[in-house]
Coordinates of C-alpha atoms in Angstrom, one line a residue:
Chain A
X23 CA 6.6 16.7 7.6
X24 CA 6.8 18.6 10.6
X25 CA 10.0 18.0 12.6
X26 CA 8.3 16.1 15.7
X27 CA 7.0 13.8 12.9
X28 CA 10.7 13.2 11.7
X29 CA 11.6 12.4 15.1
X30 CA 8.9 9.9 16.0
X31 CA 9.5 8.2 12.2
X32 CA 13.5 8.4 12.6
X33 CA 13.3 6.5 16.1
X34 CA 10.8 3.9 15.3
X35 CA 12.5 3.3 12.0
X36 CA 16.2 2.8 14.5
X37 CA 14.4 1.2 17.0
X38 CA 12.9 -1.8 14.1
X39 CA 15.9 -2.4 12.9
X40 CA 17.7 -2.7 16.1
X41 CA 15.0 -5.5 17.2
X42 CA 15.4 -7.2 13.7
X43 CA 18.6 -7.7 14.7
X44 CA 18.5 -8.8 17.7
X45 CA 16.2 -11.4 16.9
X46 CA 18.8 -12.5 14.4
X47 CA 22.0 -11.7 16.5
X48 CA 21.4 -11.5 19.7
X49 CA 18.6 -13.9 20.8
X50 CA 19.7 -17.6 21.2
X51 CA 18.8 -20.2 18.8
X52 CA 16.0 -22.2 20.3
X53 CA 16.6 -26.0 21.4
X54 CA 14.3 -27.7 19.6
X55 CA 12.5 -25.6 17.3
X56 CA 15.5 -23.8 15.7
X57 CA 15.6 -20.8 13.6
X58 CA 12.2 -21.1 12.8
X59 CA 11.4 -19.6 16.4
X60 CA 12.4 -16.6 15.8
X61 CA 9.4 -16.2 14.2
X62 CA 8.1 -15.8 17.5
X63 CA 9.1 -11.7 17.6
X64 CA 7.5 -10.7 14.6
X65 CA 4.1 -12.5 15.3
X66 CA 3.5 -11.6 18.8
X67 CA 4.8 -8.5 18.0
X68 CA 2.2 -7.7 15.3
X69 CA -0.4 -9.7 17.4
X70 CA 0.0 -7.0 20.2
X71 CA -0.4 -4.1 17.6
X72 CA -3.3 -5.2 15.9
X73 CA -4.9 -5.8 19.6
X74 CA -3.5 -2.2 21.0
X75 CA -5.3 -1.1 17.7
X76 CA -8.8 -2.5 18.5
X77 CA -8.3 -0.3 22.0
X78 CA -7.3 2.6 20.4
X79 CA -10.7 1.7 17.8
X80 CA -12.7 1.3 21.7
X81 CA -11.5 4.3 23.2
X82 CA -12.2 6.3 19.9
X83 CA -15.6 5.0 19.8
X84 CA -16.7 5.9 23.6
X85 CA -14.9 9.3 23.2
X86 CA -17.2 9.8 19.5
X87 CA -20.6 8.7 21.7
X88 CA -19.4 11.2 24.8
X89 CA -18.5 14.0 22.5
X90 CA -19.7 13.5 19.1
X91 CA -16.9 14.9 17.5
X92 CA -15.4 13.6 13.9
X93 CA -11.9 13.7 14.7
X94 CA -12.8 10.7 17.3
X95 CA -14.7 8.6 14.9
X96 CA -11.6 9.2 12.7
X97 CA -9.1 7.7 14.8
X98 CA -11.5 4.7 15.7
X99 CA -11.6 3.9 11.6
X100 CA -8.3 4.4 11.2
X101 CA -7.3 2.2 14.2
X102 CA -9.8 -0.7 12.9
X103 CA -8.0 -0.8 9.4
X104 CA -4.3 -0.7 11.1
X105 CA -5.2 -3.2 13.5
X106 CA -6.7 -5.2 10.2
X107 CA -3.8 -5.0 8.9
X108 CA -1.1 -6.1 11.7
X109 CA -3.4 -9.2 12.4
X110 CA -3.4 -10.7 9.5
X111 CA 0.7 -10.2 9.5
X112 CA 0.1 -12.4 12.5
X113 CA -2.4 -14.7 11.4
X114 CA -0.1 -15.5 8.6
X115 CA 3.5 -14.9 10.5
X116 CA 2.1 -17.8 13.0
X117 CA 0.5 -20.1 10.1
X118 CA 4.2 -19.9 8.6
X119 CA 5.4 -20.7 12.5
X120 CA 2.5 -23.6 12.6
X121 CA 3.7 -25.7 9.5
X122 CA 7.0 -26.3 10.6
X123 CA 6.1 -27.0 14.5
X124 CA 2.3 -28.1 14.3
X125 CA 3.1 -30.1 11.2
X126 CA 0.1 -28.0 9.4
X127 CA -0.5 -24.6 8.0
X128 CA -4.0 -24.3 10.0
X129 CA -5.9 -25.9 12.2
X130 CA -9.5 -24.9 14.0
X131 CA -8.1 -24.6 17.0
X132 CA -9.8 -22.3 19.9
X133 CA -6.9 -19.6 19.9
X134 CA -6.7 -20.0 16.0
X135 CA -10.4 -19.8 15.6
X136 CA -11.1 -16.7 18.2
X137 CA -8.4 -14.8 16.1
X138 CA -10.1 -15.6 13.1
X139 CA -13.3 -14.3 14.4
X140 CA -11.9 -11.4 15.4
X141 CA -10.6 -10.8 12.2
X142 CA -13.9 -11.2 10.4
X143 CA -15.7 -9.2 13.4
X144 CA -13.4 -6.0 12.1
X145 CA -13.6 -6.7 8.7
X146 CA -16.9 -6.7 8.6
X147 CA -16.7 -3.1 10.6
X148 CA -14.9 -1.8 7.7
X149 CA -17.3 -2.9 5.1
X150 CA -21.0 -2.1 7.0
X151 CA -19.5 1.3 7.3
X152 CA -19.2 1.8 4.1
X153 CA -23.0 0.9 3.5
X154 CA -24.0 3.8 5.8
X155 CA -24.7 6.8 3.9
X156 CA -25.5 9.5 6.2
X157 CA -22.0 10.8 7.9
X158 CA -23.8 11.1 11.9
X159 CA -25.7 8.0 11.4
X160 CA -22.5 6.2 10.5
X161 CA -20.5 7.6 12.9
X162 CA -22.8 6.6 15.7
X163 CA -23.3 3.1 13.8
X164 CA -19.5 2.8 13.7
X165 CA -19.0 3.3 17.5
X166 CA -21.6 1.1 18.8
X167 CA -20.3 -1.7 16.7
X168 CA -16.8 -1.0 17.9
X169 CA -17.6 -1.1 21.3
X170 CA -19.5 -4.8 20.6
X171 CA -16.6 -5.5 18.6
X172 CA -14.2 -5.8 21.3
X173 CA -15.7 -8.6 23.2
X174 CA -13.5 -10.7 20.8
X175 CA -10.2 -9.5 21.8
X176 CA -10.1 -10.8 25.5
X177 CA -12.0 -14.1 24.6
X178 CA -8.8 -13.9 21.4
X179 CA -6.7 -13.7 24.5
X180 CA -8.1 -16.0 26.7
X181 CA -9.0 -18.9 24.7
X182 CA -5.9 -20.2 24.8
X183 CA -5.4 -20.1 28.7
X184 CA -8.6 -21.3 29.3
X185 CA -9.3 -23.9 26.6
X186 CA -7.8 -27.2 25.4
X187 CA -5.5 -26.1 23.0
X188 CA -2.4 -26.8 20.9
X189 CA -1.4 -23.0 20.9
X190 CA 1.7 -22.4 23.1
X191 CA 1.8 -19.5 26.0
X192 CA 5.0 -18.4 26.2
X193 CA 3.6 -15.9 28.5
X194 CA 2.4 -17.6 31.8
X195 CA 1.9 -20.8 32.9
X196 CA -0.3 -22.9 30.0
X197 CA -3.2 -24.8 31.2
X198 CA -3.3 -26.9 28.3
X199 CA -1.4 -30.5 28.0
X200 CA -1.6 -30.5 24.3
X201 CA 0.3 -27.2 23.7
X202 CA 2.8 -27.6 20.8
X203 CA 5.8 -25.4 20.5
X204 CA 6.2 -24.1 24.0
X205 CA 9.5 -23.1 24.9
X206 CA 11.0 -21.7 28.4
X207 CA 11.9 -17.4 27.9
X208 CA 15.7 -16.9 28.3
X209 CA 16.6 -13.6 29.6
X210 CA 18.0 -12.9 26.1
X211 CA 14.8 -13.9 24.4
X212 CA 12.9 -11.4 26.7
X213 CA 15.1 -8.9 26.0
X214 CA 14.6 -9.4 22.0
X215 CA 10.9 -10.0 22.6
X216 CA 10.2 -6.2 25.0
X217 CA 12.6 -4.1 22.2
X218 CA 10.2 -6.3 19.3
X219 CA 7.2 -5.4 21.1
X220 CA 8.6 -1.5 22.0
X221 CA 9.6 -1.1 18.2
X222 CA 6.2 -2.7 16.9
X223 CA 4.0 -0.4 19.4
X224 CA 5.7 2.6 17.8
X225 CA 5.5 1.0 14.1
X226 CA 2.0 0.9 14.9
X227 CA 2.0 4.4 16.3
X228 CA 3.4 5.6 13.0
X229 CA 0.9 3.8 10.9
X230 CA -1.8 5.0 13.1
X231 CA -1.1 8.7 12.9
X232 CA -0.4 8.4 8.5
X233 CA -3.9 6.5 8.4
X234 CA -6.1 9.3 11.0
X235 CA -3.8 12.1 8.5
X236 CA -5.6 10.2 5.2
X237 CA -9.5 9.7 7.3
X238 CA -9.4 13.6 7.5
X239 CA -8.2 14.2 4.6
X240 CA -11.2 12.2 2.7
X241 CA -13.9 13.7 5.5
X242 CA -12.7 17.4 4.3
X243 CA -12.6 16.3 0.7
X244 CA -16.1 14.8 1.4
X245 CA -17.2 18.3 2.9
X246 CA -15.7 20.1 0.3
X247 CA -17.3 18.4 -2.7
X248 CA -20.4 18.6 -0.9
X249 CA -20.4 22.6 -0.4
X250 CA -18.9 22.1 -4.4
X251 CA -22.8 20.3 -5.3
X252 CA -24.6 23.4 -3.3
X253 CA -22.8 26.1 -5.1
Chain B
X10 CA 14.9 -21.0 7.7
X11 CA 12.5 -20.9 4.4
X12 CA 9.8 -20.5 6.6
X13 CA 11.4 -17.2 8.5
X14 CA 12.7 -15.9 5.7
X15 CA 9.0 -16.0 4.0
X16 CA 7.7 -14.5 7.6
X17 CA 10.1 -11.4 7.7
X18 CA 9.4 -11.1 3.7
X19 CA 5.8 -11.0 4.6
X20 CA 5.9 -8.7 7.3
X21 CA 8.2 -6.0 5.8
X22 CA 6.5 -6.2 2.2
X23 CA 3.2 -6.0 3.9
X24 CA 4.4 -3.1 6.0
X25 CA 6.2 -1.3 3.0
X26 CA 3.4 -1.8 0.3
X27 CA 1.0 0.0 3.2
X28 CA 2.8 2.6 4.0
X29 CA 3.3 3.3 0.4
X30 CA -0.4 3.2 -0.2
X31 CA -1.0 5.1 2.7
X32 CA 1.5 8.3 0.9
X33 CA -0.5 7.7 -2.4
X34 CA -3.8 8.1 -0.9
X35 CA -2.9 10.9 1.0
X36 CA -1.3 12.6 -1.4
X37 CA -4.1 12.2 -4.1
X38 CA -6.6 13.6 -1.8
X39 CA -4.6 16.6 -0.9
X40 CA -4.1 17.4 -4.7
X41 CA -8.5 17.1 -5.4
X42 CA -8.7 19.1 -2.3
X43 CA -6.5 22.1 -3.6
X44 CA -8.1 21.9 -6.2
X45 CA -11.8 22.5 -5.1
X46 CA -10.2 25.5 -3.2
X47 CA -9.0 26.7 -5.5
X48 CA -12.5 26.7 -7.6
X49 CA -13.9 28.6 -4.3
X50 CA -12.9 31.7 -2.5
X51 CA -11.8 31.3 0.9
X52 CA -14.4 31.2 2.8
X53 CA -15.7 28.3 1.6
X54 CA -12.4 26.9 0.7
X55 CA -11.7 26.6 4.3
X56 CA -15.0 25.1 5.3
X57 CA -14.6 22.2 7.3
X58 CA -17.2 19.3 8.7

């Protein structure tokens, strides 16, 4: 590990352990939820990730069509199975949130039901890839659907500012009567909730970067055992 | 507080069972790809896609 790399791991692991406790020490118990609200940090927290990841999967895909180089394909797989990853920890973070407050693990609510699309949407980019044989052809299969892909994310986002739902926005004013579980930010709460959202950004940054280190790995084990078939 | 518990249980066992799969991966492909080098000169040891 190359001394930048310790660097960038030493001061995201300080910085998540400072913003786990905080949201244990230092953010205030809310009113009527109680301790349970604290799940709040960790889901939008991951929830922010996984969505920064799909961006990162966008922007790898456009650069891939413009340049048509591997490394950018690369990063956009690598970004789709990270940002996999941190939404399910906050598909199930807020289902353990919802049972306590909504009375229910799940319900097919708009916000719950665009995230769940989403989820399937990326999913399914993981496993079509995987059909494609030819390397280019994948590639170029892989960036288009990203690019499609995407559409989800802001109709993720705004389906719960736009639509009848039950899901709370903390962030903003909430359009919808039937929210359950909203709750006013205190300015310790936003504190807890930027050094989550800083500490998960760089979690994901971490992830990121050991994930793009394993695609090229495979890809020059791929090349290699194909030059091995030739000899 | 059974229901945060199980949250911060699932997030850091999630995180800490991928990273660790993420090392074991890595590491197994660098070990198959030192080995095909080392079954080529290095030339072609060094060919990348």
């Amino acid at each position: 590990m190359r001394a930048w790399e310790r660097i960038w791991l030493g001061v995201t692991i300080a910085l998540m352990i400072l913003a786990t406790l905080a949201v244990f020490l230092y953010a205030p118990r809310e009113a009527k939820m109680g301790d349970v609200q604290r799940i709040f940090y960790f889901h939008i927290s991951t929830a922010w990730s996984g969505f920064l990841a799909f961006a990162v999967a966008l922007i790898g895909a456009i650069a891939y069509l413009r340049t048509r180089s591997a490394r950018w394909d690369q990063l956009s797989h690598a970004a789709v199975e990270v940002g996999l990853v941190l939404l399910t920890m906050a598909i199930v973070t807020g289902s353990l949130w919802a049972r306590p407050v909504w009375n229910t693990w799940w319900t097919w609510d708009p916000r719950l039901t665009t995230t769940t699309i989403t989820w399937v949407v990326y999913l399914a980019y993981l496993l079509l890839r995987n059909a494609v044989e030819n390397p280019e052809t994948r590639a170029r299969f892989a960036a288009v659907y990203a690019i499609v892909a995407f559409v989800t994310v802001p109709i993720t986002y705004l389906s719960a500012r736009l639509l009848r739902t039950i899901h709370p926005i903390v962030l903003g004013p909430s359009v919808s009567s039937e929210a359950q579980g909203q709750f006013g930010l205190t300015p310790r709460m936003v504190h807890t909730m930027v050094l989550s959202l800083i500490a998960w950004t760089l979690l994901f940054s971490v992830l990121l970067w050991m994930r793009y280190r394993v695609q090229r790995a495979q890809e020059t084990l791929e090349g290699l055992e194909a030059v091995a078939e030739e000899a | 507080m059974g229901y945060l518990v199980a949250a911060y249980l699932v997030f850091w066992g999630v995180t800490f069972f991928y990273v660790l799969y993420l090392l074991r991966r890595q590491q197994a492909l660098e070990e198959r790809i030192a080995r095909l080098r080392a079954r080529f000169n290095p030339e072609q040891g060094e060919e990348k896609r």
